[in-house]
PDB file of C-alpha atoms in Angstrom:
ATOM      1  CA  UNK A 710     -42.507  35.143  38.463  1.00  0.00           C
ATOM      2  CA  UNK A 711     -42.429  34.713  34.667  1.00  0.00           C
ATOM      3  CA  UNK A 712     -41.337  31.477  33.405  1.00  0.00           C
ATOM      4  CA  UNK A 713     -39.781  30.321  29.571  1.00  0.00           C
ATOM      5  CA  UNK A 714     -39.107  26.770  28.475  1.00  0.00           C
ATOM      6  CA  UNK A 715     -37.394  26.164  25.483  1.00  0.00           C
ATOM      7  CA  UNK A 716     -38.224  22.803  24.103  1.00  0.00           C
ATOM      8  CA  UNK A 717     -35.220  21.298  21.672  1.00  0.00           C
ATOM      9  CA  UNK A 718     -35.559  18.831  19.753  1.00  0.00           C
ATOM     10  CA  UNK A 719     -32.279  17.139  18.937  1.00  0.00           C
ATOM     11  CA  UNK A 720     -33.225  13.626  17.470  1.00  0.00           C
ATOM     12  CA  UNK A 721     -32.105  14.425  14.351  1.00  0.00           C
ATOM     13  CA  UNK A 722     -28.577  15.713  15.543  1.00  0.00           C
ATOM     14  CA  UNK A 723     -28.829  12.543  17.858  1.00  0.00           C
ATOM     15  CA  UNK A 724     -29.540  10.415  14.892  1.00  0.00           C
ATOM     16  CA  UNK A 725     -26.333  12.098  13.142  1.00  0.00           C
ATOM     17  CA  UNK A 726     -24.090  11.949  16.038  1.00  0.00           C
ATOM     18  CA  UNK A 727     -24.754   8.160  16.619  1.00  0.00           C
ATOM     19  CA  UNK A 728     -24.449   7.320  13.003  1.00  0.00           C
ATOM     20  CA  UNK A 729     -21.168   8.951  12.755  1.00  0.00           C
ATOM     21  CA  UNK A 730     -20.171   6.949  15.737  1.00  0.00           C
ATOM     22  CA  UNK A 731     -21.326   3.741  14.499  1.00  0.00           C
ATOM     23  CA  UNK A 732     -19.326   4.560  11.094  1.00  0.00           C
ATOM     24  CA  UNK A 733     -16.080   5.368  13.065  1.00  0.00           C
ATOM     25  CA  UNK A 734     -16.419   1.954  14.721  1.00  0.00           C
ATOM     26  CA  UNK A 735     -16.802   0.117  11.526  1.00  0.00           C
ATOM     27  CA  UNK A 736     -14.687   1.813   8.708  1.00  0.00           C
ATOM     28  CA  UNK A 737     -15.054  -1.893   6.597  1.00  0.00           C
ATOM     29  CA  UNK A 738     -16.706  -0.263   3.577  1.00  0.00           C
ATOM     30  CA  UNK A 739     -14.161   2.565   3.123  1.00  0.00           C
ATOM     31  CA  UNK A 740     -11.475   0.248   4.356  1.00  0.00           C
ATOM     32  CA  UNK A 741     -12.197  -1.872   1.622  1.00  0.00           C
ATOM     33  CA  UNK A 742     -11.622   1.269  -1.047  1.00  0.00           C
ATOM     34  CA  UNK A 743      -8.233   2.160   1.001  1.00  0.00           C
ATOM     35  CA  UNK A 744      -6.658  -1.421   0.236  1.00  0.00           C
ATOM     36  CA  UNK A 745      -8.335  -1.364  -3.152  1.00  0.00           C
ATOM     37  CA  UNK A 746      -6.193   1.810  -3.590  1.00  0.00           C
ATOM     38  CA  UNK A 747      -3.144   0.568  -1.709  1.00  0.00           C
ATOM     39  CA  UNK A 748      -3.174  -2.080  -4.085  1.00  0.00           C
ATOM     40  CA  UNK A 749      -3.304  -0.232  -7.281  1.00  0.00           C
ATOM     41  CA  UNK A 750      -0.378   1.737  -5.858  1.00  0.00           C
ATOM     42  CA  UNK A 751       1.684  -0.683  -6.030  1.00  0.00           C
ATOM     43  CA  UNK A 752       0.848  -2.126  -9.438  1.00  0.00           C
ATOM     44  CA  UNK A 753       1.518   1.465 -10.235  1.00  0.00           C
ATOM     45  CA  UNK A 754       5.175   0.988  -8.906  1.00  0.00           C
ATOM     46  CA  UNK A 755       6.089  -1.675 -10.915  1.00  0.00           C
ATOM     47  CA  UNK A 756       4.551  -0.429 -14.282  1.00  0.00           C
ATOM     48  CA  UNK A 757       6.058   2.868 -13.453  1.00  0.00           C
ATOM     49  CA  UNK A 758       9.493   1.205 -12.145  1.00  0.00           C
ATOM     50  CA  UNK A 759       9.340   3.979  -9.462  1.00  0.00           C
ATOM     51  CA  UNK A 760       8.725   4.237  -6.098  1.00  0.00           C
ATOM     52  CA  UNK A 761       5.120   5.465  -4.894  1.00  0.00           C
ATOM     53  CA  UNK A 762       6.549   8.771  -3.903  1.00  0.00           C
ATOM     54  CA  UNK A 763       7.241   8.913  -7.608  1.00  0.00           C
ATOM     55  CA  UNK A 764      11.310   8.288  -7.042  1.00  0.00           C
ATOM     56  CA  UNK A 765      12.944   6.025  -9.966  1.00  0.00           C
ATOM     57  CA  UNK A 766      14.083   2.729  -8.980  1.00  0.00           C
ATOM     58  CA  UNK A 767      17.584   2.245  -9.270  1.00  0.00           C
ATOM     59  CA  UNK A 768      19.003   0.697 -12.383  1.00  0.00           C
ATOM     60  CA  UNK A 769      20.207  -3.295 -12.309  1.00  0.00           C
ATOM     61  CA  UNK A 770      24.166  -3.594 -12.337  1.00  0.00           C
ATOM     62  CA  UNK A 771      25.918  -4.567 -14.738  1.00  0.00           C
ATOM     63  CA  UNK A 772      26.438  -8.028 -13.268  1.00  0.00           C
ATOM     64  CA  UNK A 773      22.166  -8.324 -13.307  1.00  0.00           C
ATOM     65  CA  UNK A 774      21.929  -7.233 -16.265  1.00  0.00           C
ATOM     66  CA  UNK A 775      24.652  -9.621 -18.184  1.00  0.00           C
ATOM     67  CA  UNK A 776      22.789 -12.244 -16.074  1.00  0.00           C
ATOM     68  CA  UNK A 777      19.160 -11.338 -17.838  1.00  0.00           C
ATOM     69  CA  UNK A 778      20.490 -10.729 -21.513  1.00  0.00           C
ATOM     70  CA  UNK A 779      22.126 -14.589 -21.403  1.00  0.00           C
ATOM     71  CA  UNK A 780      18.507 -15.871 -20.533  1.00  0.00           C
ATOM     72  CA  UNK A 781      17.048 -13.430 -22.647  1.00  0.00           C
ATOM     73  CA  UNK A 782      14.886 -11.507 -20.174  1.00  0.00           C
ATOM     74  CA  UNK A 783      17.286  -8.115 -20.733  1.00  0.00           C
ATOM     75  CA  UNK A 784      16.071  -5.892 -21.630  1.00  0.00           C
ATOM     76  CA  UNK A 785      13.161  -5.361 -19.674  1.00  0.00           C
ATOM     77  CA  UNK A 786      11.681  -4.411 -16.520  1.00  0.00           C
ATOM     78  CA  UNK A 787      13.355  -4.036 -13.148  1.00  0.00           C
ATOM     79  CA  UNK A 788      11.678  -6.636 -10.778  1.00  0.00           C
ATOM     80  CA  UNK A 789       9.718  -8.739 -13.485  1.00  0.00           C
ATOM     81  CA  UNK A 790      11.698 -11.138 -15.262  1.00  0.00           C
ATOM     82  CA  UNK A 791       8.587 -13.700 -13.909  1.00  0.00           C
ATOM     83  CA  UNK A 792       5.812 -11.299 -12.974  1.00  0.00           C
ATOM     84  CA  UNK A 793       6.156 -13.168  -9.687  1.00  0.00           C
ATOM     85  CA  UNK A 794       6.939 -10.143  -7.245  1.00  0.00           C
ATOM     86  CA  UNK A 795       4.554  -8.046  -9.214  1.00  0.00           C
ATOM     87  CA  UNK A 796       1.427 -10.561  -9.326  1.00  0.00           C
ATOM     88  CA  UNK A 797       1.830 -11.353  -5.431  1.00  0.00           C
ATOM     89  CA  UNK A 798       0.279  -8.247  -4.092  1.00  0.00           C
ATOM     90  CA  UNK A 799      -2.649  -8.767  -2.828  1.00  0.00           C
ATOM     91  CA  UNK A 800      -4.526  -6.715  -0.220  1.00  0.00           C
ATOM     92  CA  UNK A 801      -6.988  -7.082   2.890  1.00  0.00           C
ATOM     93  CA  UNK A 802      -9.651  -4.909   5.206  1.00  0.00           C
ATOM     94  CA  UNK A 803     -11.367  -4.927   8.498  1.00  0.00           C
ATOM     95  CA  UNK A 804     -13.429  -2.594  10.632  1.00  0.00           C
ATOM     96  CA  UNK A 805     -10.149  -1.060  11.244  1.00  0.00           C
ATOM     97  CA  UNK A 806      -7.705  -1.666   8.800  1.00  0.00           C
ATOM     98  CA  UNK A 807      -7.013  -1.661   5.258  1.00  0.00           C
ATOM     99  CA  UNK A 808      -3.167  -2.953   3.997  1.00  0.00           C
ATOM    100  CA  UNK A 809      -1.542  -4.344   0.187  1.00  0.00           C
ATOM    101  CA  UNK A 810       1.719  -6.189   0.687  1.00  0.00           C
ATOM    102  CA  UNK A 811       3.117  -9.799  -0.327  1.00  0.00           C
ATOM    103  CA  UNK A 812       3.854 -13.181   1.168  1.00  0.00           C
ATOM    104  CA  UNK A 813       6.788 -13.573  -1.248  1.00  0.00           C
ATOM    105  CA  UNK A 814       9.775 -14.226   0.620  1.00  0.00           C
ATOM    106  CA  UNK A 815      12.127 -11.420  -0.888  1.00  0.00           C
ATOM    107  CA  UNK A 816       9.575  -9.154  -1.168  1.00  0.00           C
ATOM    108  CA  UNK A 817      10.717  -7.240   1.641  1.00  0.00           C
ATOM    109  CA  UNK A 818      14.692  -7.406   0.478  1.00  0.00           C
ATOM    110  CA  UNK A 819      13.034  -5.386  -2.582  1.00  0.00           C
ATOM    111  CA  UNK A 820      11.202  -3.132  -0.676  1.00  0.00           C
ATOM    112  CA  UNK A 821      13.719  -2.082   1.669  1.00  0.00           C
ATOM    113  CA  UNK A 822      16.789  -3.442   0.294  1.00  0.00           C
ATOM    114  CA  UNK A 823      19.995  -5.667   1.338  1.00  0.00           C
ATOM    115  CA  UNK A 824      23.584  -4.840   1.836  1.00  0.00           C
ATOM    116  CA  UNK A 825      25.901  -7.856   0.462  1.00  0.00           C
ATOM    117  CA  UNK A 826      26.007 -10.515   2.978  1.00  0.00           C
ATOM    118  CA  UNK A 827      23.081  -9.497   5.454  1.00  0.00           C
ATOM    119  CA  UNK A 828      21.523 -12.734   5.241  1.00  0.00           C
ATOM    120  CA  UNK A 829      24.579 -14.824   5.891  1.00  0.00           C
ATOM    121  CA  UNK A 830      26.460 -16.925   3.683  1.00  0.00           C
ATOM    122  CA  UNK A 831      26.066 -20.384   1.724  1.00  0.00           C
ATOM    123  CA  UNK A 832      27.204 -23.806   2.729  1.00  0.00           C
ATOM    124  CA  UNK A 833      30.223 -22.655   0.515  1.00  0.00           C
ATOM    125  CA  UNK A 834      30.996 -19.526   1.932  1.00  0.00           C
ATOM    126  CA  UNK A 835      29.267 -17.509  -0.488  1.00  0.00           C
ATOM    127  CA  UNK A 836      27.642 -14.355   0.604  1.00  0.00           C
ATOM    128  CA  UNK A 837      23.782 -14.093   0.983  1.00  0.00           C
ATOM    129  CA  UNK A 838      22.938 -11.597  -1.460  1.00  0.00           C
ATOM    130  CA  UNK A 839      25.841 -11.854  -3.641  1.00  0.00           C
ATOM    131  CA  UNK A 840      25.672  -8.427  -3.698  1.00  0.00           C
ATOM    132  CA  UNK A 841      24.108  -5.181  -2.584  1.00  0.00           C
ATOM    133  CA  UNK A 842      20.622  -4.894  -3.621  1.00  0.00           C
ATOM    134  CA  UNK A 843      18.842  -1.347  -3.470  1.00  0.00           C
ATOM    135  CA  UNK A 844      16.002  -0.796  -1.986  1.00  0.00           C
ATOM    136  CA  UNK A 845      13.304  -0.649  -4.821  1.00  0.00           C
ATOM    137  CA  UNK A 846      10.126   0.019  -3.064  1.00  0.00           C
ATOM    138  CA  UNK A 847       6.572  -0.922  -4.633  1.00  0.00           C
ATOM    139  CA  UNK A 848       4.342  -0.668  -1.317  1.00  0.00           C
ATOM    140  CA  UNK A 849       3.117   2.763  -0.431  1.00  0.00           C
ATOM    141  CA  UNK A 850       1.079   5.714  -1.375  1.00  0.00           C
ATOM    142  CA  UNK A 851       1.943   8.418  -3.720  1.00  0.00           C
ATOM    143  CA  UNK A 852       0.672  11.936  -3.061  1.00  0.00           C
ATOM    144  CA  UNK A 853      -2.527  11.241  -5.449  1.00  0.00           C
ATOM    145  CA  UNK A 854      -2.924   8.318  -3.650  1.00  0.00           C
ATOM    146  CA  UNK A 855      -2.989  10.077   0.110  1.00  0.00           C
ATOM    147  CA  UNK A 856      -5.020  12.300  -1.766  1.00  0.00           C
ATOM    148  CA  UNK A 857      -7.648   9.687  -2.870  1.00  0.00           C
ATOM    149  CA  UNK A 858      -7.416   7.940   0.916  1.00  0.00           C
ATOM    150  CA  UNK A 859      -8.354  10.783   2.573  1.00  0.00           C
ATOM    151  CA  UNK A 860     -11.257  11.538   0.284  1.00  0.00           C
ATOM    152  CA  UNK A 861     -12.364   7.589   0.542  1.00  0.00           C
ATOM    153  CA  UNK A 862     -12.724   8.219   4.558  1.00  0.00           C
ATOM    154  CA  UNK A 863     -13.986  11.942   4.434  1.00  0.00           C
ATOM    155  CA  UNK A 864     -17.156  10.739   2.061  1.00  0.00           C
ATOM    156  CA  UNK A 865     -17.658   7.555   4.524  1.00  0.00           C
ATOM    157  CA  UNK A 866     -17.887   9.441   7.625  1.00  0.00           C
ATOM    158  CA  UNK A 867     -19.625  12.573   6.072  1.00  0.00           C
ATOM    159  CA  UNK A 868     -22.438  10.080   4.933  1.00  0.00           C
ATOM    160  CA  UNK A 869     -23.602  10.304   8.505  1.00  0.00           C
ATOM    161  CA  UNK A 870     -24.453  13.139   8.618  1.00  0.00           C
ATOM    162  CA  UNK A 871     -26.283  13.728   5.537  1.00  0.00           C
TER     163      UNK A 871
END
């Protein structure tokens, strides 16, 4: 009887395989470039005045901006008479995570909008927003900036395997 054995050795692929396991389980280094670029994004989105998918915000009313030329901050830029919406974003990361957002209270009215009254109404009856607000979103990724997360987590993960 005639007998082959094939000896493999696979420590190198093993070596691979368990890197590239040990980088899916801790993405923190490329997570860190994904909010770096989530962040950006939205700076983006207010110095652009458009939305991430590249959409123009809508124009203030006429009410806003009669409001901003009698202070003086019209004209100007939607969303910035302080810079206080604009300098809140901040971002964060983990071994699974990456976000950008902001702990400013109408930052999500902004984002998403407000129809006149949503919120309720002042001690005087008032409605809470005076007004319809449109949504004017600032948090997101544009296509150059899907483009640029994907390419963050492809060169992360491929580095195992180099």
């Amino acid at each position: 009887m005639t007998e082959i054995n094939i000896r493999i050795d696979d420590a190198r692929v093993r070596r691979a395989l368990n890197d590239f396991l040990r980088r899916g389980r801790d993405m923190s280094p490329a997570m860190r470039e994904v909010a770096a670029t989530l962040e950006r994004e939205a700076e983006a989105a207010f110095e652009n005045q458009r939305a991430p998918d590249g959409t123009a915000w809508a124009e203030l009313s006429a009410t806003t901006k009669q409001r901003r030329q009698k202070r003086g901050t019209w004209p100007g830029q939607v969303l910035q008479v302080s810079g206080t919406l604009s300098n809140s974003i901040t971002s964060a990361h983990g071994a699974d995570f990456a976000l950008a957002g902001s702990n400013i209270i109408y930052a999500a009215t902004h984002q998403f909008g407000a129809r006149r009254g949503q919120f309720g109404s002042t001690k005087r009856g008032a409605p809470i927003p005076w007004g319809d607000i449109p949504a004017r979103p600032f948090l997101g990724l544009s296509p150059d900036g899907e483009t640029a997360v994907v390419s963050i987590l492809t060169k992360h993960l491929a580095e195992a395997v180099q």
